[in-house]
Tab-separated table of C-alpha atoms and ligand atoms in Angstrom:
chain	number	residue	atom	x	y	z
M	1	THR	CA	0.000	0.000	0.000
M	2	LEU	CA	3.002	2.268	0.216
M	3	SER	CA	3.655	4.194	-2.939
M	4	GLY	CA	7.003	5.316	-4.201
M	5	LEU	CA	9.126	2.259	-3.511
M	6	SER	CA	11.953	1.853	-5.985
M	7	LYS	CA	12.323	-1.299	-8.031
M	8	ARG	CA	15.026	-2.515	-5.679
M	9	GLN	CA	12.949	-1.798	-2.597
M	10	LEU	CA	9.992	-3.619	-4.121
M	11	GLY	CA	12.260	-6.598	-4.772
M	12	LEU	CA	13.383	-6.598	-1.135
M	13	CYS	CA	9.774	-6.324	-0.055
M	14	LEU	CA	8.739	-9.311	-2.160
M	15	ARG	CA	11.638	-11.421	-0.954
M	16	SER	CA	11.442	-10.390	2.698
M	17	PRO	CA	8.084	-8.841	3.455
M	18	ASP	CA	8.545	-9.290	7.189
M	19	VAL	CA	11.916	-7.534	7.273
M	20	THR	CA	10.593	-4.760	5.055
M	21	ALA	CA	7.668	-4.241	7.408
M	22	SER	CA	10.125	-3.820	10.280
M	23	ALA	CA	12.160	-1.409	8.169
M	24	LEU	CA	9.090	0.722	7.486
M	25	GLN	CA	8.257	0.711	11.159
M	26	GLY	CA	11.824	1.877	11.775
M	27	LEU	CA	11.307	4.781	9.370
M	28	HIS	CA	8.155	5.722	11.218
M	29	ILE	CA	9.897	5.684	14.588
M	30	ALA	CA	12.764	7.694	13.136
M	31	VAL	CA	10.439	10.408	11.831
M	32	HIS	CA	8.885	10.715	15.274
M	33	GLU	CA	12.229	10.823	17.016
M	34	CYS	CA	13.396	13.413	14.494
M	35	GLN	CA	10.433	15.582	15.484
M	36	HIS	CA	11.247	15.160	19.124
M	37	GLN	CA	14.889	16.117	18.642
M	38	LEU	CA	14.099	19.194	16.550
M	39	ARG	CA	11.000	20.275	18.466
M	40	ASP	CA	12.494	23.683	19.226
M	41	GLN	CA	13.616	24.326	15.632
M	42	ARG	CA	11.773	26.110	12.853
M	43	TRP	CA	12.125	23.026	10.687
M	44	ASN	CA	11.010	20.219	12.960
M	45	CYS	CA	10.812	17.090	10.735
M	46	SER	CA	7.028	17.209	10.453
M	47	ALA	CA	7.524	17.529	6.681
M	48	LEU	CA	8.910	13.971	6.609
M	49	GLU	CA	5.508	12.523	7.410
M	50	GLY	CA	4.840	11.783	3.809
M	51	GLY	CA	1.221	10.630	3.779
M	52	GLY	CA	1.626	7.105	2.402
M	53	ARG	CA	4.987	7.674	0.792
M	54	LEU	CA	8.491	7.028	2.042
M	55	PRO	CA	9.949	10.016	3.895
M	56	HIS	CA	12.678	9.995	1.256
M	57	HIS	CA	10.259	11.548	-1.212
M	58	SER	CA	9.878	14.721	0.802
M	59	ALA	CA	11.370	17.773	-0.867
M	60	ILE	CA	13.991	18.398	1.783
M	61	LEU	CA	15.588	15.014	1.152
M	62	LYS	CA	16.241	16.018	-2.437
M	63	ARG	CA	18.390	18.847	-1.092
M	64	GLY	CA	21.690	19.163	0.723
M	65	PHE	CA	20.859	21.084	3.875
M	66	ARG	CA	22.073	20.150	7.346
M	67	GLU	CA	18.473	19.228	8.126
M	68	SER	CA	18.562	16.842	5.150
M	69	ALA	CA	21.792	15.321	6.457
M	70	PHE	CA	20.314	14.817	9.903
M	71	SER	CA	17.133	13.274	8.477
M	72	PHE	CA	19.046	10.770	6.354
M	73	SER	CA	21.082	9.637	9.337
M	74	MET	CA	18.001	9.264	11.518
M	75	LEU	CA	16.120	7.249	8.905
M	76	ALA	CA	19.018	4.886	8.244
M	77	ALA	CA	19.549	4.403	11.971
M	78	GLY	CA	15.829	3.778	12.419
M	79	VAL	CA	15.772	0.986	9.843
M	80	MET	CA	18.840	-0.700	11.282
M	81	HIS	CA	17.557	-0.387	14.832
M	82	ALA	CA	14.075	-1.709	14.090
M	83	VAL	CA	15.275	-4.646	11.992
M	84	ALA	CA	17.923	-5.669	14.529
M	85	THR	CA	15.432	-5.474	17.357
M	86	ALA	CA	12.841	-7.515	15.449
M	87	CYS	CA	15.513	-10.155	14.731
M	88	SER	CA	16.303	-10.560	18.403
M	89	LEU	CA	12.629	-10.889	19.261
M	90	GLY	CA	12.372	-13.795	16.857
M	91	LYS	CA	9.865	-11.998	14.663
M	92	LEU	CA	11.674	-12.449	11.363
M	93	VAL	CA	12.309	-15.655	9.443
M	94	SER	CA	15.639	-14.659	7.917
M	95	CYS	CA	17.453	-13.642	11.074
M	96	GLY	CA	17.521	-14.421	14.733
M	97	CYS	CA	19.905	-13.744	17.515
M	98	GLY	CA	23.176	-12.212	16.403
M	99	TRP	CA	26.726	-13.368	16.898
M	100	LYS	CA	27.853	-14.423	20.316
M	101	GLY	CA	30.247	-11.599	21.080
M	102	SER	CA	33.725	-13.006	20.834
M	103	SER	CA	35.742	-9.853	20.344
M	104	SER	CA	35.559	-8.924	24.000
M	105	SER	CA	34.944	-12.163	25.791
M	106	PRO	CA	35.263	-12.028	29.547
M	107	GLY	CA	38.522	-12.995	31.165
M	108	PRO	CA	38.886	-16.136	33.267
M	109	GLN	CA	38.177	-14.324	36.532
M	110	ASP	CA	34.892	-12.863	35.340
M	111	THR	CA	31.724	-14.610	36.312
M	112	TRP	CA	29.690	-13.849	33.274
M	113	GLU	CA	29.514	-15.207	29.786
M	114	TRP	CA	27.934	-14.309	26.515
M	115	GLY	CA	24.590	-15.880	25.892
M	116	GLY	CA	21.031	-14.816	25.618
M	117	CYS	CA	19.987	-13.160	22.439
M	118	ASN	CA	22.194	-10.533	20.879
M	119	HIS	CA	20.353	-8.049	18.752
M	120	ASP	CA	21.384	-8.896	15.228
M	121	MET	CA	23.126	-5.658	14.360
M	122	ASP	CA	24.896	-7.030	11.299
M	123	PHE	CA	21.654	-8.104	9.718
M	124	GLY	CA	19.990	-4.799	10.609
M	125	GLU	CA	22.877	-2.827	9.215
M	126	LYS	CA	22.964	-4.766	5.985
M	127	PHE	CA	19.244	-4.441	5.442
M	128	SER	CA	19.389	-0.711	6.103
M	129	ARG	CA	22.142	-0.429	3.483
M	130	ASP	CA	20.312	-2.572	0.934
M	131	PHE	CA	17.075	-0.747	1.471
M	132	LEU	CA	18.318	2.837	1.585
M	133	ASP	CA	21.691	3.171	-0.142
M	134	SER	CA	21.564	3.313	-3.875
M	135	ARG	CA	23.442	0.416	-5.419
M	136	GLU	CA	25.045	2.190	-8.356
M	137	ALA	CA	28.156	4.233	-7.845
M	138	PRO	CA	26.651	7.536	-6.792
M	139	ARG	CA	27.013	10.110	-9.499
M	140	ASP	CA	26.154	13.355	-7.826
M	141	ILE	CA	26.995	15.037	-4.585
M	142	GLN	CA	23.438	14.640	-3.316
M	143	ALA	CA	23.580	10.852	-3.603
M	144	ARG	CA	27.016	10.771	-2.011
M	145	MET	CA	25.904	12.932	0.842
M	146	GLN	CA	22.937	10.648	1.421
M	147	ILE	CA	25.078	7.527	1.543
M	148	HIS	CA	27.619	9.148	3.820
M	149	ASN	CA	25.002	10.371	6.291
M	150	ASN	CA	23.134	7.060	6.188
M	151	ARG	CA	26.378	5.450	7.276
M	152	VAL	CA	26.830	7.933	10.111
M	153	GLY	CA	23.363	7.077	11.395
M	154	ARG	CA	24.099	3.361	11.449
M	155	GLN	CA	27.489	3.947	13.029
M	156	VAL	CA	25.853	5.786	15.923
M	157	VAL	CA	23.612	2.766	16.583
M	158	THR	CA	26.694	0.534	16.722
M	159	GLU	CA	28.600	2.955	18.935
M	160	ASN	CA	25.795	2.956	21.454
M	161	LEU	CA	25.288	-0.780	21.787
M	162	LYS	CA	24.784	-1.804	25.363
M	163	ARG	CA	25.631	-4.904	27.282
M	164	LYS	CA	22.613	-6.228	29.084
M	165	CYS	CA	22.937	-8.982	31.652
M	166	LYS	CA	20.752	-11.303	33.620
M	167	CYS	CA	21.715	-12.893	36.913
M	168	HIS	CA	21.447	-16.559	37.797
M	169	GLY	CA	22.313	-18.342	40.987
M	170	THR	CA	20.862	-18.848	44.422
M	171	SER	CA	18.056	-16.430	44.982
M	172	GLY	CA	19.130	-12.840	45.001
M	173	SER	CA	22.766	-13.555	44.289
M	174	CYS	CA	24.371	-12.741	41.033
M	175	GLN	CA	26.799	-15.607	41.025
M	176	PHE	CA	26.456	-16.198	37.304
M	177	LYS	CA	25.537	-13.741	34.665
M	178	THR	CA	24.585	-14.131	31.051
M	179	CYS	CA	25.107	-11.085	28.901
M	180	TRP	CA	24.100	-10.060	25.432
M	181	ARG	CA	24.393	-7.032	23.246
M	182	ALA	CA	21.332	-4.916	22.814
M	183	ALA	CA	20.484	-1.897	20.751
M	184	PRO	CA	20.241	1.315	22.752
M	185	GLU	CA	16.910	3.053	23.213
M	186	PHE	CA	16.247	4.912	20.004
M	187	ARG	CA	16.069	8.123	22.032
M	188	VAL	CA	19.787	7.698	22.745
M	189	VAL	CA	20.512	7.394	19.023
M	190	GLY	CA	18.400	10.476	18.323
M	191	ALA	CA	20.227	12.520	20.929
M	192	ALA	CA	23.646	11.432	19.656
M	193	LEU	CA	22.743	12.384	16.096
M	194	ARG	CA	21.294	15.702	17.293
M	195	GLU	CA	24.688	16.410	18.780
M	196	ARG	CA	26.338	15.660	15.450
M	197	LEU	CA	23.888	17.957	13.712
M	198	GLY	CA	25.355	20.738	15.815
M	199	ARG	CA	28.801	20.119	14.382
M	200	ALA	CA	27.858	19.001	10.869
M	201	ILE	CA	30.490	19.794	8.261
M	202	PHE	CA	29.794	21.975	5.253
M	203	ILE	CA	31.257	20.677	2.019
M	204	ASP	CA	32.108	23.475	-0.311
M	205	THR	CA	31.463	22.262	-3.814
M	206	HIS	CA	32.605	24.253	-6.779
M	207	ASN	CA	31.226	21.695	-9.083
M	208	ARG	CA	28.412	19.610	-7.769
M	209	ASN	CA	28.660	16.930	-10.355
M	210	SER	CA	32.302	16.110	-10.125
M	211	GLY	CA	34.760	14.834	-7.560
M	212	ALA	CA	33.370	16.583	-4.514
M	213	PHE	CA	34.042	14.563	-1.423
M	214	GLN	CA	34.686	11.059	-2.593
M	215	PRO	CA	37.059	9.373	-2.594
M	216	ARG	CA	39.940	11.794	-2.976
M	217	LEU	CA	38.369	14.503	-0.833
M	218	ARG	CA	36.994	12.345	1.904
M	219	PRO	CA	39.585	12.968	4.556
M	220	ARG	CA	39.409	11.384	7.919
M	221	ARG	CA	37.753	14.369	9.549
M	222	LEU	CA	34.523	13.559	7.735
M	223	SER	CA	34.293	10.037	9.001
M	224	GLY	CA	31.500	9.762	11.544
M	225	GLU	CA	30.372	13.355	10.993
M	226	LEU	CA	27.263	14.561	9.240
M	227	VAL	CA	28.023	16.475	6.059
M	228	TYR	CA	25.925	18.851	3.976
M	229	PHE	CA	26.570	21.044	0.974
M	230	GLU	CA	23.795	23.639	0.864
M	231	LYS	CA	23.139	26.493	3.238
M	232	SER	CA	19.692	26.128	4.779
M	233	PRO	CA	16.938	28.634	4.170
M	234	ASP	CA	15.454	30.257	7.283
M	235	PHE	CA	12.356	27.984	7.134
M	236	CYS	CA	10.174	30.901	8.227
M	237	GLU	CA	7.620	30.688	5.441
M	238	ARG	CA	5.921	27.831	3.687
M	239	ASP	CA	7.980	26.782	0.676
M	240	PRO	CA	7.248	23.357	-0.817
M	241	THR	CA	10.352	23.484	-3.012
M	242	VAL	CA	12.596	23.189	0.061
M	243	GLY	CA	10.177	21.131	2.158
M	244	SER	CA	9.433	24.005	4.522
M	245	PRO	CA	5.980	24.095	6.171
M	246	GLY	CA	6.812	27.503	7.679
M	247	THR	CA	6.228	28.406	11.302
M	248	ARG	CA	2.744	29.945	11.214
M	249	GLY	CA	0.617	28.311	13.890
M	250	ARG	CA	3.611	26.938	15.825
M	251	ALA	CA	3.386	27.120	19.586
M	252	CYS	CA	6.223	29.224	20.949
M	253	ASN	CA	7.597	30.112	24.361
M	254	LYS	CA	7.256	33.781	25.183
M	255	THR	CA	9.894	33.784	27.906
M	256	SER	CA	12.541	31.749	26.136
M	257	ARG	CA	15.379	33.547	24.450
M	258	LEU	CA	16.394	30.385	22.647
M	259	LEU	CA	15.204	28.935	19.358
M	260	ASP	CA	11.775	28.011	20.743
M	261	GLY	CA	11.178	31.597	21.839
M	262	CYS	CA	8.480	33.469	19.976
M	263	GLY	CA	11.010	35.960	18.664
M	264	SER	CA	13.066	33.386	16.801
M	265	LEU	CA	10.375	30.827	16.009
M	266	CYS	CA	7.911	33.391	14.625
M	267	CYS	CA	10.620	35.136	12.584
M	268	GLY	CA	9.562	38.569	13.824
M	269	ARG	CA	5.936	38.226	12.671
M	270	GLY	CA	4.718	38.233	16.261
M	271	HIS	CA	2.372	35.821	17.970
M	272	ASN	CA	-1.228	35.426	19.065
M	273	VAL	CA	-2.296	34.323	22.506
M	274	LEU	CA	-4.939	31.611	22.430
M	275	ARG	CA	-6.849	29.851	25.146
M	276	GLN	CA	-6.613	26.121	24.623
M	277	THR	CA	-8.210	23.213	26.399
M	278	ARG	CA	-6.760	19.769	26.352
M	279	VAL	CA	-7.453	16.540	28.183
M	280	GLU	CA	-4.738	14.835	30.175
M	281	ARG	CA	-4.444	11.958	32.618
M	282	CYS	CA	-4.458	13.054	36.219
M	283	HIS	CA	-4.964	11.894	39.826
M	284	CYS	CA	-3.346	8.582	38.953
M	285	ARG	CA	-3.488	5.953	41.681
M	286	PHE	CA	-1.556	2.761	41.889
M	287	HIS	CA	-3.621	-0.274	42.793
M	288	TRP	CA	-2.062	-3.331	44.434
M	289	CYS	CA	-1.360	-5.267	42.299
M	290	CYS	CA	-0.693	-4.104	39.486
M	291	TYR	CA	-2.495	-1.445	37.647
M	292	VAL	CA	-2.860	2.297	37.579
M	293	LEU	CA	-6.145	4.150	37.427
M	294	CYS	CA	-6.309	7.734	36.280
M	295	ASP	CA	-8.960	10.375	35.820
M	296	GLU	CA	-9.169	12.597	32.824
M	297	CYS	CA	-8.780	16.250	33.587
M	298	LYS	CA	-9.365	19.199	31.342
M	299	VAL	CA	-6.540	21.652	31.395
M	300	THR	CA	-7.167	25.100	30.051
M	301	GLU	CA	-4.136	27.203	29.365
M	302	TRP	CA	-2.921	30.141	27.416
M	303	VAL	CA	-0.653	29.322	24.526
M	304	ASN	CA	1.380	31.546	22.295
M	305	VAL	CA	1.123	30.768	18.624
M	306	CYS	CA	3.127	32.294	15.783
M	307	LYS	CA	1.317	34.641	13.408
D	401	NAG	C1	6.239	21.031	13.898
D	401	NAG	O1	5.909	21.931	12.875
D	401	NAG	C2	4.629	21.711	12.304
D	401	NAG	C3	4.486	22.624	11.114
D	401	NAG	O2	4.943	23.914	11.353
D	401	NAG	C4	3.553	21.894	13.372
D	401	NAG	O3	2.275	21.667	12.829
D	401	NAG	C5	3.823	20.937	14.531
D	401	NAG	O4	2.923	21.154	15.579
D	401	NAG	C6	5.244	21.106	15.041
D	401	NAG	N1	5.539	20.078	16.027
D	401	NAG	C7	5.889	20.370	17.270
D	401	NAG	C8	6.158	19.213	18.166
D	401	NAG	O5	5.985	21.520	17.672
D	402	NAG	C1	9.871	28.643	28.381
D	402	NAG	O1	11.187	29.102	28.474
D	402	NAG	C2	11.611	29.333	29.818
D	402	NAG	C3	13.005	29.968	29.742
D	402	NAG	O2	13.848	29.259	28.896
D	402	NAG	C4	11.582	27.994	30.576
D	402	NAG	O3	11.990	28.210	31.913
D	402	NAG	C5	10.169	27.427	30.538
D	402	NAG	O4	10.141	26.158	31.154
D	402	NAG	C6	9.665	27.323	29.122
D	402	NAG	N1	8.254	26.946	29.122
D	402	NAG	C7	7.790	25.911	28.432
D	402	NAG	C8	6.328	25.676	28.507
D	402	NAG	O5	8.516	25.198	27.741
């Protein structure tokens, strides 16, 4: 039902529908996390919610802005993360638990050993590559930038792998432990990539269709860093050609002097003050054992909204 899959993606979908479904779920999670990470920015990833199409069809992902770079890395990380997690949960036929970590096996005096179910990072990484990286040698800087930033996203998942352990032994003791590698919470990946967005590297291209940054001009300083090649617009107004929804109607913070302040977010157009009512869970009580009961309360508050 999803439109806009490439021939290669359709092939993957036909061969591995279950893995593809996990990949799509990963894209969905990534778009949400992207919105969380950029919630105080004028461009906040909402434009990636592509109404039945892959986020990759949104206008901003045809461009070379830092926001494009960040989005690519988030989406690639999301696919890898979701597929690896689904593998370890035994949900997919073509993968299961990953390798039993041998590279850093415990020493003889340690009382734990590898076991359990490692999240299958290798499988997740490979599927993310197959699904998102174009197979042909990339011809233009845009394609190269995409592949580079995809890789950065996946690298951040790998860098944040955690060791999780479970204790065995007489009750309460932790005489023996079994440990496995698990993917980090996706929030951790989002935060790490947000940090890299802050130090993304601008690639000055005299000629977009030649050499640019690969392979001759891909020095070590680019490895692991997000790269972009176009200066971003201010994203103040709606402009479909750059994937900008504009900031009219955005809730802003009147007292903040940062990016979420009305001054910056509304681009000097000013803001309206609206009275808004929303329903939230309240008076929650814990019942022994084990459930929580809440009431629904109406909260009426004043909100500031960009003109
Ligand atoms: C993100 O921006 C869109 C469009 O400007 C807006 O509708 C949405 O509420 C914003 N999201 C958040 C979390 O502020
Ligand atoms: C608005 O910004 C101020 C100052 O940065 C902060 O203390 C406050 O918590 C913010 N309010 C909301 C609703 O985010």
